[in-house]
Amino acid sequence: MSADDDTEIEEVEDIGGVGPSKAEALADAGYESVEDLKAASQSELADIEGIGNALAARIKADVGGLEVSEETEAEVEEETEEPETEEAETELRPRGHADKTPDLDAEAARALVQKRREGNPQFNRQDHHKKKRVDPSWRKPRGNLSKQRRGIKGKGATVEAGYRSPTAARGLHPSGFEEVRVHNTDDLEGVDPDREAVRIASGVGARKRERIEDVCEDREIRVLNPTYIEVEVEEAE
């Protein structure tokens, strides 16, 4: 409701946002009628306890007498819609040299490709799916009637020498690096960036992990389990 509407405001409580408690606060401050409010400034009304700048602006907008500034109108709880700001597109990227590959000789490179291509089955403990308390980690089946031990199809593969990786690729991470576990920056001494990559131990805290990753970035050492950070995606022209 505003001063330009056909319905004229006669009582203080007719003003939008002013109830009995607000009207009482205005009366205690000496503003008992609509005419008193018209004569008052917005800053004077805002200083009254329980009124505030937003309600004072609303009162002045309803009773007239002063033009409400654009800055004040933004504070009034009206249907003023804020302009939508376009958020920049972001994505998670690993820290350090995540795309680095090792220097492998021809034999090791072929063996690594063979290892990736052939792979290994998932060796699970027999009947682990029947009871929740049975862990799926591999245990050799020993029962006389065990179908998995007897190699019956569909009962799960058993660990055998034939599944072993090629000699040249044995012990290598799928990326081709030799894996080195580290707990602090001292463990990075002697790491060869061309053929070794580090895995930060799970018990390392965030602050120490950040120091390790900074040193690895300076020495161009690949971290196999890096921290992912959110970065802004640059739009292609």
Short mmCIF file of C-alpha atoms in Angstrom, two decimals:
data_model
loop_
_atom_site.label_atom_id
_atom_site.label_comp_id
_atom_site.label_asym_id
_atom_site.label_seq_id
_atom_site.Cartn_x
_atom_site.Cartn_y
_atom_site.Cartn_z
CA MET A 1 0.00 0.00 0.00
CA SER A 2 1.39 3.47 -0.89
CA ALA A 3 0.38 7.08 -0.77
CA ASP A 4 -0.67 6.96 -4.44
CA ASP A 5 -3.31 4.25 -3.83
CA ASP A 6 -7.03 5.11 -3.73
CA THR A 7 -7.25 3.92 -0.09
CA GLU A 8 -5.86 6.60 2.20
CA ILE A 9 -4.00 5.54 5.34
CA GLU A 10 -5.74 6.88 8.44
CA GLU A 11 -4.26 4.89 11.31
CA VAL A 12 -0.66 3.93 12.03
CA GLU A 13 -1.54 0.24 12.06
CA ASP A 14 -2.88 0.55 8.50
CA ILE A 15 0.70 0.85 7.27
CA GLY A 16 2.11 -2.36 5.86
CA GLY A 17 4.44 -4.12 8.29
CA VAL A 18 3.29 -2.10 11.30
CA GLY A 19 1.41 -4.17 13.88
CA PRO A 20 0.33 -3.31 17.43
CA SER A 21 3.85 -3.75 18.86
CA LYS A 22 5.46 -1.58 16.17
CA ALA A 23 2.73 1.05 16.55
CA GLU A 24 3.36 1.11 20.30
CA ALA A 25 7.09 1.58 19.71
CA LEU A 26 6.35 4.49 17.38
CA ALA A 27 3.95 6.02 19.88
CA ASP A 28 6.52 5.76 22.69
CA ALA A 29 8.92 7.67 20.44
CA GLY A 30 6.33 10.42 19.87
CA TYR A 31 4.91 9.35 16.51
CA GLU A 32 1.26 8.71 17.32
CA SER A 33 -0.39 9.66 14.02
CA VAL A 34 0.15 9.33 10.30
CA GLU A 35 0.89 13.06 10.12
CA ASP A 36 3.68 12.61 12.65
CA LEU A 37 5.19 9.92 10.47
CA LYS A 38 4.95 12.09 7.35
CA ALA A 39 6.87 14.85 9.10
CA ALA A 40 9.58 12.51 10.37
CA SER A 41 12.65 11.57 8.34
CA GLN A 42 13.51 8.03 7.48
CA SER A 43 16.69 8.10 9.57
CA GLU A 44 14.72 9.27 12.63
CA LEU A 45 12.29 6.38 12.28
CA ALA A 46 15.13 3.91 11.71
CA ASP A 47 16.71 4.91 15.05
CA ILE A 48 13.61 3.79 16.96
CA GLU A 49 14.12 0.48 18.75
CA GLY A 50 12.38 -2.34 16.90
CA ILE A 51 11.87 -0.40 13.64
CA GLY A 52 15.11 -0.48 11.68
CA ASN A 53 16.00 1.00 8.31
CA ALA A 54 14.01 -1.44 6.18
CA LEU A 55 10.70 -0.88 7.99
CA ALA A 56 11.36 2.86 8.17
CA ALA A 57 11.72 2.91 4.40
CA ARG A 58 8.47 0.99 4.04
CA ILE A 59 6.65 3.41 6.34
CA LYS A 60 7.88 6.44 4.39
CA ALA A 61 6.95 4.75 1.12
CA ASP A 62 3.38 4.23 2.42
CA VAL A 63 2.72 7.56 4.12
CA GLY A 64 4.67 9.69 1.63
CA GLY A 65 6.59 12.81 2.47
CA LEU A 66 10.06 11.59 1.42
CA GLU A 67 11.33 9.73 -1.61
CA VAL A 68 13.01 6.44 -0.68
CA SER A 69 16.52 6.08 -2.11
CA GLU A 70 17.42 3.19 -4.39
CA GLU A 71 19.91 1.90 -1.82
CA THR A 72 17.21 1.74 0.85
CA GLU A 73 14.65 0.11 -1.43
CA ALA A 74 17.03 -2.81 -1.85
CA GLU A 75 16.82 -3.49 1.88
CA VAL A 76 13.01 -3.53 2.00
CA GLU A 77 11.58 -7.04 1.99
CA GLU A 78 9.54 -6.49 -1.14
CA GLU A 79 9.30 -8.40 -4.40
CA THR A 80 12.54 -6.89 -5.71
CA GLU A 81 14.27 -9.58 -7.69
CA GLU A 82 18.04 -9.73 -7.59
CA PRO A 83 19.70 -9.96 -10.98
CA GLU A 84 20.93 -13.43 -11.77
CA THR A 85 24.70 -13.64 -11.90
CA GLU A 86 26.14 -16.21 -14.23
CA GLU A 87 28.32 -18.62 -12.26
CA ALA A 88 31.60 -19.66 -13.77
CA GLU A 89 31.87 -23.34 -14.68
CA THR A 90 34.33 -25.24 -12.52
CA GLU A 91 35.76 -28.75 -12.41
CA LEU A 92 37.94 -30.86 -10.13
CA ARG A 93 41.52 -31.38 -11.24
CA PRO A 94 44.38 -33.24 -9.53
CA ARG A 95 47.35 -31.31 -8.21
CA GLY A 96 50.82 -31.88 -9.61
CA HIS A 97 51.93 -33.96 -12.59
CA ALA A 98 48.92 -36.25 -12.97
CA ASP A 99 49.49 -36.91 -16.68
CA LYS A 100 53.17 -37.78 -16.41
CA THR A 101 54.24 -41.16 -17.83
CA PRO A 102 57.43 -43.10 -17.03
CA ASP A 103 60.40 -43.81 -19.24
CA LEU A 104 60.01 -47.53 -20.07
CA ASP A 105 62.08 -49.69 -22.36
CA ALA A 106 60.36 -51.50 -25.21
CA GLU A 107 60.10 -54.83 -23.37
CA ALA A 108 58.56 -53.29 -20.24
CA ALA A 109 56.14 -51.24 -22.35
CA ARG A 110 54.92 -54.37 -24.20
CA ALA A 111 54.61 -56.30 -20.93
CA LEU A 112 52.59 -53.48 -19.37
CA VAL A 113 50.19 -53.44 -22.32
CA GLN A 114 49.81 -57.22 -22.05
CA LYS A 115 49.17 -56.93 -18.30
CA ARG A 116 46.44 -54.34 -18.87
CA ARG A 117 44.85 -56.34 -21.68
CA GLU A 118 44.73 -59.69 -19.94
CA GLY A 119 43.98 -58.50 -16.43
CA ASN A 120 43.02 -60.84 -13.59
CA PRO A 121 39.70 -62.16 -12.31
CA GLN A 122 38.35 -61.04 -8.97
CA PHE A 123 39.56 -63.62 -6.48
CA ASN A 124 36.89 -63.81 -3.79
CA ARG A 125 36.53 -66.10 -0.81
CA GLN A 126 34.04 -68.84 -1.52
CA ASP A 127 30.46 -68.24 -0.32
CA HIS A 128 31.35 -64.73 0.94
CA HIS A 129 28.06 -63.47 -0.52
CA LYS A 130 25.97 -65.78 1.68
CA LYS A 131 26.83 -64.18 5.02
CA LYS A 132 27.65 -60.57 5.85
CA ARG A 133 30.29 -61.51 8.40
CA VAL A 134 32.35 -63.40 5.80
CA ASP A 135 34.95 -61.05 4.26
CA PRO A 136 35.39 -61.34 0.45
CA SER A 137 39.21 -61.26 0.73
CA TRP A 138 40.77 -64.36 -0.80
CA ARG A 139 41.13 -67.58 1.18
CA LYS A 140 42.08 -70.89 -0.37
CA PRO A 141 39.08 -73.26 -0.49
CA ARG A 142 39.86 -76.45 1.47
CA GLY A 143 36.62 -78.38 1.79
CA ASN A 144 36.48 -81.88 0.31
CA LEU A 145 33.20 -81.03 -1.39
CA SER A 146 34.17 -77.46 -2.33
CA LYS A 147 33.11 -76.79 -5.91
CA GLN A 148 35.46 -73.81 -6.11
CA ARG A 149 38.40 -76.04 -5.09
CA ARG A 150 37.44 -78.57 -7.75
CA GLY A 151 37.36 -75.81 -10.41
CA ILE A 152 33.70 -76.12 -11.32
CA LYS A 153 32.72 -73.37 -13.74
CA GLY A 154 30.82 -70.44 -12.25
CA LYS A 155 32.05 -71.01 -8.69
CA GLY A 156 34.82 -68.41 -8.84
CA ALA A 157 38.43 -68.48 -9.98
CA THR A 158 41.19 -69.73 -7.69
CA VAL A 159 44.64 -68.23 -7.34
CA GLU A 160 47.07 -70.06 -9.59
CA ALA A 161 50.52 -69.43 -11.04
CA GLY A 162 49.10 -68.96 -14.54
CA TYR A 163 47.54 -65.64 -13.58
CA ARG A 164 50.90 -64.06 -12.76
CA SER A 165 51.87 -60.84 -14.55
CA PRO A 166 54.62 -60.70 -17.20
CA THR A 167 58.06 -60.48 -15.59
CA ALA A 168 58.96 -57.09 -17.09
CA ALA A 169 55.73 -55.48 -15.80
CA ARG A 170 55.58 -57.28 -12.47
CA GLY A 171 55.08 -54.94 -9.52
CA LEU A 172 54.43 -51.87 -11.65
CA HIS A 173 51.50 -49.52 -11.14
CA PRO A 174 49.06 -49.53 -14.11
CA SER A 175 50.57 -46.17 -15.11
CA GLY A 176 53.95 -47.91 -15.52
CA PHE A 177 55.64 -46.31 -12.50
CA GLU A 178 57.18 -48.16 -9.62
CA GLU A 179 55.11 -47.28 -6.56
CA VAL A 180 56.78 -45.74 -3.50
CA ARG A 181 54.78 -45.14 -0.31
CA VAL A 182 55.66 -41.93 1.56
CA HIS A 183 54.69 -40.52 4.95
CA ASN A 184 56.61 -37.21 4.90
CA THR A 185 58.86 -35.08 2.73
CA ASP A 186 61.98 -36.94 3.93
CA ASP A 187 60.70 -40.10 2.22
CA LEU A 188 60.94 -38.29 -1.13
CA GLU A 189 64.72 -38.35 -0.99
CA GLY A 190 66.08 -40.74 -3.60
CA VAL A 191 62.82 -41.00 -5.59
CA ASP A 192 63.54 -41.12 -9.33
CA PRO A 193 60.86 -39.02 -11.08
CA ASP A 194 61.42 -40.79 -14.39
CA ARG A 195 60.53 -44.29 -13.20
CA GLU A 196 59.00 -43.94 -9.71
CA ALA A 197 55.77 -42.38 -8.46
CA VAL A 198 54.70 -41.86 -4.86
CA ARG A 199 51.56 -42.81 -2.99
CA ILE A 200 50.87 -40.74 0.12
CA ALA A 201 49.97 -42.94 3.09
CA SER A 202 46.35 -42.80 4.20
CA GLY A 203 47.25 -41.68 7.74
CA VAL A 204 48.93 -38.46 6.55
CA GLY A 205 47.06 -35.29 7.55
CA ALA A 206 45.94 -32.54 5.18
CA ARG A 207 48.70 -30.05 6.08
CA LYS A 208 51.54 -32.57 5.71
CA ARG A 209 49.94 -33.95 2.53
CA GLU A 210 49.97 -30.46 1.02
CA ARG A 211 53.69 -30.06 1.82
CA ILE A 212 54.46 -33.44 0.22
CA GLU A 213 52.49 -32.51 -2.91
CA ASP A 214 54.30 -29.14 -3.15
CA VAL A 215 57.70 -30.87 -3.04
CA CYS A 216 56.56 -33.45 -5.59
CA GLU A 217 55.39 -30.67 -7.90
CA ASP A 218 58.76 -28.90 -7.64
CA ARG A 219 60.67 -32.13 -8.36
CA GLU A 220 58.19 -33.26 -11.05
CA ILE A 221 57.30 -36.42 -9.13
CA ARG A 222 53.91 -37.92 -9.90
CA VAL A 223 51.53 -38.51 -6.98
CA LEU A 224 49.28 -41.53 -7.54
CA ASN A 225 46.63 -40.36 -5.07
CA PRO A 226 46.68 -36.56 -5.43
CA THR A 227 44.39 -33.99 -3.87
CA TYR A 228 41.72 -32.72 -6.25
CA ILE A 229 41.12 -28.96 -6.34
CA GLU A 230 38.30 -26.98 -7.92
CA VAL A 231 39.43 -24.79 -10.81
CA GLU A 232 37.56 -22.55 -13.24
CA VAL A 233 37.10 -23.97 -16.71
CA GLU A 234 38.37 -21.70 -19.45
CA GLU A 235 35.99 -21.38 -22.38
CA ALA A 236 37.47 -22.38 -25.71
CA GLU A 237 37.39 -19.61 -28.28
#
